[in-house]
Amino acid sequence: MEKRSADSTVKGVSTGTTILAATFDGGVVIGSDSRASIGGDYVSSKTINKVIQVHDQIFCCMAGSLADAQAVIKTARFHLSFHSVQMESPPLVIAAASVLRELCYKNKEELQAGFITAGWDSKKGAQVYVVSLGGMLVPQQVTIGGSGSTYIYGYVDAKYKPDMSREECLQFATNALALAMGRDNVSGGVAHLVVITETGAEHVVVPGNKLPRFHDE
């Protein structure tokens, strides 16, 4: 039987193929493709939903190790639920992002998990925050991540406008995911999108055969 050397490593399942979030006039869109990868070149799952609800109007996209990210989200959900009961009101988006940041930072030596957090609250409206693998928290109007993001920075820079309508932003996010899936070998499947506004959250799933096609595909 083959023996592993002492310094050999086992690569875990990663969730960071293509994830994004963008604010528009009155809300925010957060989305991802549906694949998970191992080692950056092997697709381990074609049906994962990386857009996770952490509270009524707050969602996040996972990046990094799938097991680590799921453990952090489970703990964050408990903290936010308890916080909501204490405050007798829904948590702020910044509070949710801060809980994720604290969990990532305090366990940065053991965990490899990062998040895009997006949502709407009565204090600041639509917001997007990036929580890095090491626990840094950065507010953004639009952000992309994962291996597929390297192919769409130009598109995002050229096409994103902060005052877009809901329909324009949803089409922007759908196009960005479709472009990343067309280029990145481990991005693909369906597009999972959530539109979050003052009135609530709406889930939108775009099947692979319904995604926009571009001239080079």
PDB file of C-alpha atoms in Angstrom:
ATOM      1  CA  MET A   1       0.000   0.000   0.000  1.00  0.00           C
ATOM      2  CA  GLU A   2       1.277   3.438  -0.928  1.00  0.00           C
ATOM      3  CA  LYS A   3       2.390   5.545   2.025  1.00  0.00           C
ATOM      4  CA  ARG A   4       1.953   9.288   2.171  1.00  0.00           C
ATOM      5  CA  SER A   5       4.991  11.369   3.009  1.00  0.00           C
ATOM      6  CA  ALA A   6       4.874  13.452   6.161  1.00  0.00           C
ATOM      7  CA  ASP A   7       4.582  16.707   4.208  1.00  0.00           C
ATOM      8  CA  SER A   8       1.870  15.538   1.796  1.00  0.00           C
ATOM      9  CA  THR A   9      -1.327  17.560   1.729  1.00  0.00           C
ATOM     10  CA  VAL A  10      -4.902  16.688   0.896  1.00  0.00           C
ATOM     11  CA  LYS A  11      -6.751  19.368  -1.019  1.00  0.00           C
ATOM     12  CA  GLY A  12     -10.223  20.104   0.300  1.00  0.00           C
ATOM     13  CA  VAL A  13     -13.352  21.013  -1.613  1.00  0.00           C
ATOM     14  CA  SER A  14     -13.379  24.681  -2.642  1.00  0.00           C
ATOM     15  CA  THR A  15     -16.447  26.818  -3.292  1.00  0.00           C
ATOM     16  CA  GLY A  16     -14.838  29.822  -4.954  1.00  0.00           C
ATOM     17  CA  THR A  17     -15.465  29.223  -8.656  1.00  0.00           C
ATOM     18  CA  THR A  18     -17.452  32.392  -9.532  1.00  0.00           C
ATOM     19  CA  ILE A  19     -19.289  34.573  -7.000  1.00  0.00           C
ATOM     20  CA  LEU A  20     -20.441  38.196  -7.186  1.00  0.00           C
ATOM     21  CA  ALA A  21     -22.620  40.914  -5.671  1.00  0.00           C
ATOM     22  CA  ALA A  22     -23.690  44.342  -6.953  1.00  0.00           C
ATOM     23  CA  THR A  23     -25.851  47.118  -5.568  1.00  0.00           C
ATOM     24  CA  PHE A  24     -28.480  48.921  -7.632  1.00  0.00           C
ATOM     25  CA  ASP A  25     -30.965  51.710  -7.015  1.00  0.00           C
ATOM     26  CA  GLY A  26     -33.013  50.278  -4.158  1.00  0.00           C
ATOM     27  CA  GLY A  27     -31.414  46.900  -3.630  1.00  0.00           C
ATOM     28  CA  VAL A  28     -28.628  44.425  -4.272  1.00  0.00           C
ATOM     29  CA  VAL A  29     -28.083  41.303  -6.383  1.00  0.00           C
ATOM     30  CA  ILE A  30     -25.878  38.467  -5.124  1.00  0.00           C
ATOM     31  CA  GLY A  31     -25.124  35.350  -7.153  1.00  0.00           C
ATOM     32  CA  SER A  32     -22.883  32.455  -8.086  1.00  0.00           C
ATOM     33  CA  ASP A  33     -22.495  29.517 -10.419  1.00  0.00           C
ATOM     34  CA  SER A  34     -23.278  26.001  -9.153  1.00  0.00           C
ATOM     35  CA  ARG A  35     -19.933  24.194  -9.148  1.00  0.00           C
ATOM     36  CA  ALA A  36     -17.431  23.323  -6.440  1.00  0.00           C
ATOM     37  CA  SER A  37     -13.854  22.338  -7.222  1.00  0.00           C
ATOM     38  CA  ILE A  38     -10.891  20.516  -5.708  1.00  0.00           C
ATOM     39  CA  GLY A  39      -7.408  21.829  -6.338  1.00  0.00           C
ATOM     40  CA  GLY A  40      -8.633  24.381  -8.865  1.00  0.00           C
ATOM     41  CA  ASP A  41      -8.930  21.944 -11.783  1.00  0.00           C
ATOM     42  CA  TYR A  42     -11.334  19.157 -10.728  1.00  0.00           C
ATOM     43  CA  VAL A  43     -15.091  19.737 -10.435  1.00  0.00           C
ATOM     44  CA  SER A  44     -16.327  17.854  -7.366  1.00  0.00           C
ATOM     45  CA  SER A  45     -19.969  19.029  -7.510  1.00  0.00           C
ATOM     46  CA  LYS A  46     -22.145  20.524 -10.244  1.00  0.00           C
ATOM     47  CA  THR A  47     -25.200  21.280  -8.112  1.00  0.00           C
ATOM     48  CA  ILE A  48     -24.064  23.331  -5.110  1.00  0.00           C
ATOM     49  CA  ASN A  49     -25.829  26.574  -4.196  1.00  0.00           C
ATOM     50  CA  LYS A  50     -23.208  28.969  -2.821  1.00  0.00           C
ATOM     51  CA  VAL A  51     -25.718  31.772  -2.108  1.00  0.00           C
ATOM     52  CA  ILE A  52     -26.698  31.174   1.511  1.00  0.00           C
ATOM     53  CA  GLN A  53     -29.321  33.020   3.567  1.00  0.00           C
ATOM     54  CA  VAL A  54     -28.024  34.070   6.997  1.00  0.00           C
ATOM     55  CA  HIS A  55     -31.077  36.169   7.927  1.00  0.00           C
ATOM     56  CA  ASP A  56     -34.313  37.380   6.324  1.00  0.00           C
ATOM     57  CA  GLN A  57     -32.722  40.013   4.055  1.00  0.00           C
ATOM     58  CA  ILE A  58     -29.041  39.104   4.371  1.00  0.00           C
ATOM     59  CA  PHE A  59     -27.276  36.566   2.150  1.00  0.00           C
ATOM     60  CA  CYS A  60     -23.674  35.585   1.560  1.00  0.00           C
ATOM     61  CA  CYS A  61     -21.608  33.747  -1.027  1.00  0.00           C
ATOM     62  CA  MET A  62     -19.027  31.259   0.210  1.00  0.00           C
ATOM     63  CA  ALA A  63     -15.396  31.065  -0.895  1.00  0.00           C
ATOM     64  CA  GLY A  64     -12.516  28.880   0.214  1.00  0.00           C
ATOM     65  CA  SER A  65     -12.977  25.501   1.892  1.00  0.00           C
ATOM     66  CA  LEU A  66     -16.576  24.301   1.680  1.00  0.00           C
ATOM     67  CA  ALA A  67     -16.522  22.592   5.086  1.00  0.00           C
ATOM     68  CA  ASP A  68     -14.954  25.642   6.774  1.00  0.00           C
ATOM     69  CA  ALA A  69     -17.388  28.065   5.143  1.00  0.00           C
ATOM     70  CA  GLN A  70     -20.405  25.964   6.116  1.00  0.00           C
ATOM     71  CA  ALA A  71     -19.201  25.781   9.729  1.00  0.00           C
ATOM     72  CA  VAL A  72     -18.733  29.563   9.880  1.00  0.00           C
ATOM     73  CA  ILE A  73     -22.184  30.211   8.385  1.00  0.00           C
ATOM     74  CA  LYS A  74     -23.844  27.833  10.847  1.00  0.00           C
ATOM     75  CA  THR A  75     -22.238  29.682  13.769  1.00  0.00           C
ATOM     76  CA  ALA A  76     -23.029  33.111  12.268  1.00  0.00           C
ATOM     77  CA  ARG A  77     -26.699  32.193  11.844  1.00  0.00           C
ATOM     78  CA  PHE A  78     -26.909  31.330  15.547  1.00  0.00           C
ATOM     79  CA  HIS A  79     -25.241  34.616  16.555  1.00  0.00           C
ATOM     80  CA  LEU A  80     -27.524  36.687  14.306  1.00  0.00           C
ATOM     81  CA  SER A  81     -30.681  34.903  15.458  1.00  0.00           C
ATOM     82  CA  PHE A  82     -29.745  35.523  19.095  1.00  0.00           C
ATOM     83  CA  HIS A  83     -28.827  39.142  18.303  1.00  0.00           C
ATOM     84  CA  SER A  84     -32.185  39.682  16.587  1.00  0.00           C
ATOM     85  CA  VAL A  85     -34.064  38.410  19.641  1.00  0.00           C
ATOM     86  CA  GLN A  86     -32.026  40.619  21.976  1.00  0.00           C
ATOM     87  CA  MET A  87     -32.491  43.753  19.875  1.00  0.00           C
ATOM     88  CA  GLU A  88     -36.106  42.937  18.942  1.00  0.00           C
ATOM     89  CA  SER A  89     -35.318  43.911  15.354  1.00  0.00           C
ATOM     90  CA  PRO A  90     -33.586  42.361  12.327  1.00  0.00           C
ATOM     91  CA  PRO A  91     -29.765  42.573  12.373  1.00  0.00           C
ATOM     92  CA  LEU A  92     -27.979  45.144  10.224  1.00  0.00           C
ATOM     93  CA  VAL A  93     -26.023  43.961   7.201  1.00  0.00           C
ATOM     94  CA  ILE A  94     -22.807  45.315   8.713  1.00  0.00           C
ATOM     95  CA  ALA A  95     -23.528  43.291  11.874  1.00  0.00           C
ATOM     96  CA  ALA A  96     -23.788  40.083   9.840  1.00  0.00           C
ATOM     97  CA  ALA A  97     -20.585  40.874   7.955  1.00  0.00           C
ATOM     98  CA  SER A  98     -18.837  41.706  11.232  1.00  0.00           C
ATOM     99  CA  VAL A  99     -19.830  38.374  12.778  1.00  0.00           C
ATOM    100  CA  LEU A 100     -18.422  36.541   9.751  1.00  0.00           C
ATOM    101  CA  ARG A 101     -15.262  38.672   9.891  1.00  0.00           C
ATOM    102  CA  GLU A 102     -14.721  37.952  13.570  1.00  0.00           C
ATOM    103  CA  LEU A 103     -15.153  34.210  13.096  1.00  0.00           C
ATOM    104  CA  CYS A 104     -12.749  34.188  10.129  1.00  0.00           C
ATOM    105  CA  TYR A 105     -10.147  36.333  11.896  1.00  0.00           C
ATOM    106  CA  LYS A 106     -10.176  34.474  15.215  1.00  0.00           C
ATOM    107  CA  ASN A 107      -9.778  31.149  13.411  1.00  0.00           C
ATOM    108  CA  LYS A 108      -7.560  32.247  10.529  1.00  0.00           C
ATOM    109  CA  GLU A 109      -4.902  29.647  11.362  1.00  0.00           C
ATOM    110  CA  GLU A 110      -7.404  26.773  11.231  1.00  0.00           C
ATOM    111  CA  LEU A 111     -10.004  27.907   8.683  1.00  0.00           C
ATOM    112  CA  GLN A 112      -9.903  28.890   5.024  1.00  0.00           C
ATOM    113  CA  ALA A 113     -13.185  30.698   4.464  1.00  0.00           C
ATOM    114  CA  GLY A 114     -14.124  34.019   2.907  1.00  0.00           C
ATOM    115  CA  PHE A 115     -17.476  35.578   2.099  1.00  0.00           C
ATOM    116  CA  ILE A 116     -19.308  38.173   0.059  1.00  0.00           C
ATOM    117  CA  THR A 117     -22.108  39.457   2.296  1.00  0.00           C
ATOM    118  CA  ALA A 118     -25.010  41.401   0.803  1.00  0.00           C
ATOM    119  CA  GLY A 119     -28.356  42.580   2.075  1.00  0.00           C
ATOM    120  CA  TRP A 120     -30.744  45.390   2.845  1.00  0.00           C
ATOM    121  CA  ASP A 121     -31.536  47.071   6.169  1.00  0.00           C
ATOM    122  CA  SER A 122     -33.524  50.107   7.265  1.00  0.00           C
ATOM    123  CA  LYS A 123     -30.433  52.052   8.329  1.00  0.00           C
ATOM    124  CA  LYS A 124     -28.228  52.019   5.216  1.00  0.00           C
ATOM    125  CA  GLY A 125     -30.336  50.307   2.585  1.00  0.00           C
ATOM    126  CA  ALA A 126     -28.559  47.971   0.168  1.00  0.00           C
ATOM    127  CA  GLN A 127     -24.987  47.038   1.081  1.00  0.00           C
ATOM    128  CA  VAL A 128     -22.189  44.698   0.024  1.00  0.00           C
ATOM    129  CA  TYR A 129     -19.223  43.666   2.177  1.00  0.00           C
ATOM    130  CA  VAL A 130     -16.250  41.453   1.386  1.00  0.00           C
ATOM    131  CA  VAL A 131     -14.863  39.287   4.201  1.00  0.00           C
ATOM    132  CA  SER A 132     -11.442  37.995   3.138  1.00  0.00           C
ATOM    133  CA  LEU A 133      -9.909  34.621   4.039  1.00  0.00           C
ATOM    134  CA  GLY A 134      -7.880  36.286   6.800  1.00  0.00           C
ATOM    135  CA  GLY A 135     -10.783  38.240   8.269  1.00  0.00           C
ATOM    136  CA  MET A 136     -10.539  41.670   6.613  1.00  0.00           C
ATOM    137  CA  LEU A 137     -13.845  43.515   6.096  1.00  0.00           C
ATOM    138  CA  VAL A 138     -14.231  45.859   3.084  1.00  0.00           C
ATOM    139  CA  PRO A 139     -17.421  47.620   1.889  1.00  0.00           C
ATOM    140  CA  GLN A 140     -17.981  47.598  -1.888  1.00  0.00           C
ATOM    141  CA  GLN A 141     -20.628  48.623  -4.405  1.00  0.00           C
ATOM    142  CA  VAL A 142     -19.746  45.687  -6.639  1.00  0.00           C
ATOM    143  CA  THR A 143     -17.402  42.773  -6.079  1.00  0.00           C
ATOM    144  CA  ILE A 144     -16.486  39.487  -7.759  1.00  0.00           C
ATOM    145  CA  GLY A 145     -14.509  36.491  -6.556  1.00  0.00           C
ATOM    146  CA  GLY A 146     -13.366  32.977  -7.356  1.00  0.00           C
ATOM    147  CA  SER A 147     -11.370  31.528 -10.219  1.00  0.00           C
ATOM    148  CA  GLY A 148     -13.897  32.692 -12.813  1.00  0.00           C
ATOM    149  CA  SER A 149     -13.636  36.316 -11.687  1.00  0.00           C
ATOM    150  CA  THR A 150     -10.248  36.754 -13.357  1.00  0.00           C
ATOM    151  CA  TYR A 151     -11.977  36.596 -16.760  1.00  0.00           C
ATOM    152  CA  ILE A 152     -14.615  39.258 -16.097  1.00  0.00           C
ATOM    153  CA  TYR A 153     -12.865  42.190 -14.379  1.00  0.00           C
ATOM    154  CA  GLY A 154     -12.922  44.154 -17.634  1.00  0.00           C
ATOM    155  CA  TYR A 155     -16.612  43.483 -18.172  1.00  0.00           C
ATOM    156  CA  VAL A 156     -17.473  44.493 -14.594  1.00  0.00           C
ATOM    157  CA  ASP A 157     -15.409  47.706 -14.786  1.00  0.00           C
ATOM    158  CA  ALA A 158     -16.978  48.668 -18.101  1.00  0.00           C
ATOM    159  CA  LYS A 159     -20.615  47.761 -17.466  1.00  0.00           C
ATOM    160  CA  TYR A 160     -21.348  48.326 -13.772  1.00  0.00           C
ATOM    161  CA  LYS A 161     -23.229  51.491 -12.821  1.00  0.00           C
ATOM    162  CA  PRO A 162     -24.343  52.122  -9.206  1.00  0.00           C
ATOM    163  CA  ASP A 163     -27.689  53.647 -10.230  1.00  0.00           C
ATOM    164  CA  MET A 164     -28.884  50.725 -12.366  1.00  0.00           C
ATOM    165  CA  SER A 165     -32.464  49.514 -12.139  1.00  0.00           C
ATOM    166  CA  ARG A 166     -33.346  46.094 -10.732  1.00  0.00           C
ATOM    167  CA  GLU A 167     -33.690  44.585 -14.206  1.00  0.00           C
ATOM    168  CA  GLU A 168     -30.417  46.120 -15.428  1.00  0.00           C
ATOM    169  CA  CYS A 169     -28.489  44.858 -12.412  1.00  0.00           C
ATOM    170  CA  LEU A 170     -29.967  41.379 -12.682  1.00  0.00           C
ATOM    171  CA  GLN A 171     -28.986  41.243 -16.364  1.00  0.00           C
ATOM    172  CA  PHE A 172     -25.510  42.561 -15.515  1.00  0.00           C
ATOM    173  CA  ALA A 173     -24.997  39.815 -12.921  1.00  0.00           C
ATOM    174  CA  THR A 174     -26.352  37.129 -15.233  1.00  0.00           C
ATOM    175  CA  ASN A 175     -24.067  38.243 -18.081  1.00  0.00           C
ATOM    176  CA  ALA A 176     -21.037  38.349 -15.774  1.00  0.00           C
ATOM    177  CA  LEU A 177     -21.654  34.805 -14.534  1.00  0.00           C
ATOM    178  CA  ALA A 178     -22.272  33.552 -18.083  1.00  0.00           C
ATOM    179  CA  LEU A 179     -18.999  35.089 -19.298  1.00  0.00           C
ATOM    180  CA  ALA A 180     -17.063  33.539 -16.396  1.00  0.00           C
ATOM    181  CA  MET A 181     -18.646  30.125 -16.998  1.00  0.00           C
ATOM    182  CA  GLY A 182     -17.716  30.324 -20.663  1.00  0.00           C
ATOM    183  CA  ARG A 183     -14.020  30.867 -19.898  1.00  0.00           C
ATOM    184  CA  ASP A 184     -13.280  29.213 -16.557  1.00  0.00           C
ATOM    185  CA  ASN A 185     -12.899  25.431 -16.696  1.00  0.00           C
ATOM    186  CA  VAL A 186     -14.345  24.880 -13.188  1.00  0.00           C
ATOM    187  CA  SER A 187     -17.222  27.390 -13.349  1.00  0.00           C
ATOM    188  CA  GLY A 188     -20.529  26.319 -14.826  1.00  0.00           C
ATOM    189  CA  GLY A 189     -23.903  24.733 -14.237  1.00  0.00           C
ATOM    190  CA  VAL A 190     -26.728  27.131 -13.409  1.00  0.00           C
ATOM    191  CA  ALA A 191     -26.697  30.704 -12.142  1.00  0.00           C
ATOM    192  CA  HIS A 192     -28.080  31.157  -8.621  1.00  0.00           C
ATOM    193  CA  LEU A 193     -29.142  34.770  -8.007  1.00  0.00           C
ATOM    194  CA  VAL A 194     -30.944  36.531  -5.161  1.00  0.00           C
ATOM    195  CA  VAL A 195     -32.422  40.038  -5.482  1.00  0.00           C
ATOM    196  CA  ILE A 196     -32.724  41.762  -2.087  1.00  0.00           C
ATOM    197  CA  THR A 197     -34.787  44.926  -1.595  1.00  0.00           C
ATOM    198  CA  GLU A 198     -36.831  46.613   1.128  1.00  0.00           C
ATOM    199  CA  THR A 199     -39.762  44.316   0.377  1.00  0.00           C
ATOM    200  CA  GLY A 200     -37.792  41.077   0.758  1.00  0.00           C
ATOM    201  CA  ALA A 201     -35.638  38.624  -1.163  1.00  0.00           C
ATOM    202  CA  GLU A 202     -36.388  36.942  -4.493  1.00  0.00           C
ATOM    203  CA  HIS A 203     -34.531  33.847  -5.687  1.00  0.00           C
ATOM    204  CA  VAL A 204     -33.781  33.598  -9.403  1.00  0.00           C
ATOM    205  CA  VAL A 205     -32.301  30.470 -10.995  1.00  0.00           C
ATOM    206  CA  VAL A 206     -31.095  30.660 -14.603  1.00  0.00           C
ATOM    207  CA  PRO A 207     -30.485  27.182 -16.133  1.00  0.00           C
ATOM    208  CA  GLY A 208     -27.324  26.689 -18.152  1.00  0.00           C
ATOM    209  CA  ASN A 209     -29.233  26.466 -21.443  1.00  0.00           C
ATOM    210  CA  LYS A 210     -30.973  29.784 -20.698  1.00  0.00           C
ATOM    211  CA  LEU A 211     -27.816  31.763 -19.932  1.00  0.00           C
ATOM    212  CA  PRO A 212     -26.776  34.483 -22.402  1.00  0.00           C
ATOM    213  CA  ARG A 213     -24.463  33.331 -25.184  1.00  0.00           C
ATOM    214  CA  PHE A 214     -21.725  35.481 -26.633  1.00  0.00           C
ATOM    215  CA  HIS A 215     -20.063  35.468 -30.040  1.00  0.00           C
ATOM    216  CA  ASP A 216     -16.952  33.535 -28.984  1.00  0.00           C
ATOM    217  CA  GLU A 217     -18.818  30.568 -27.459  1.00  0.00           C
TER     218      GLU A 217
END
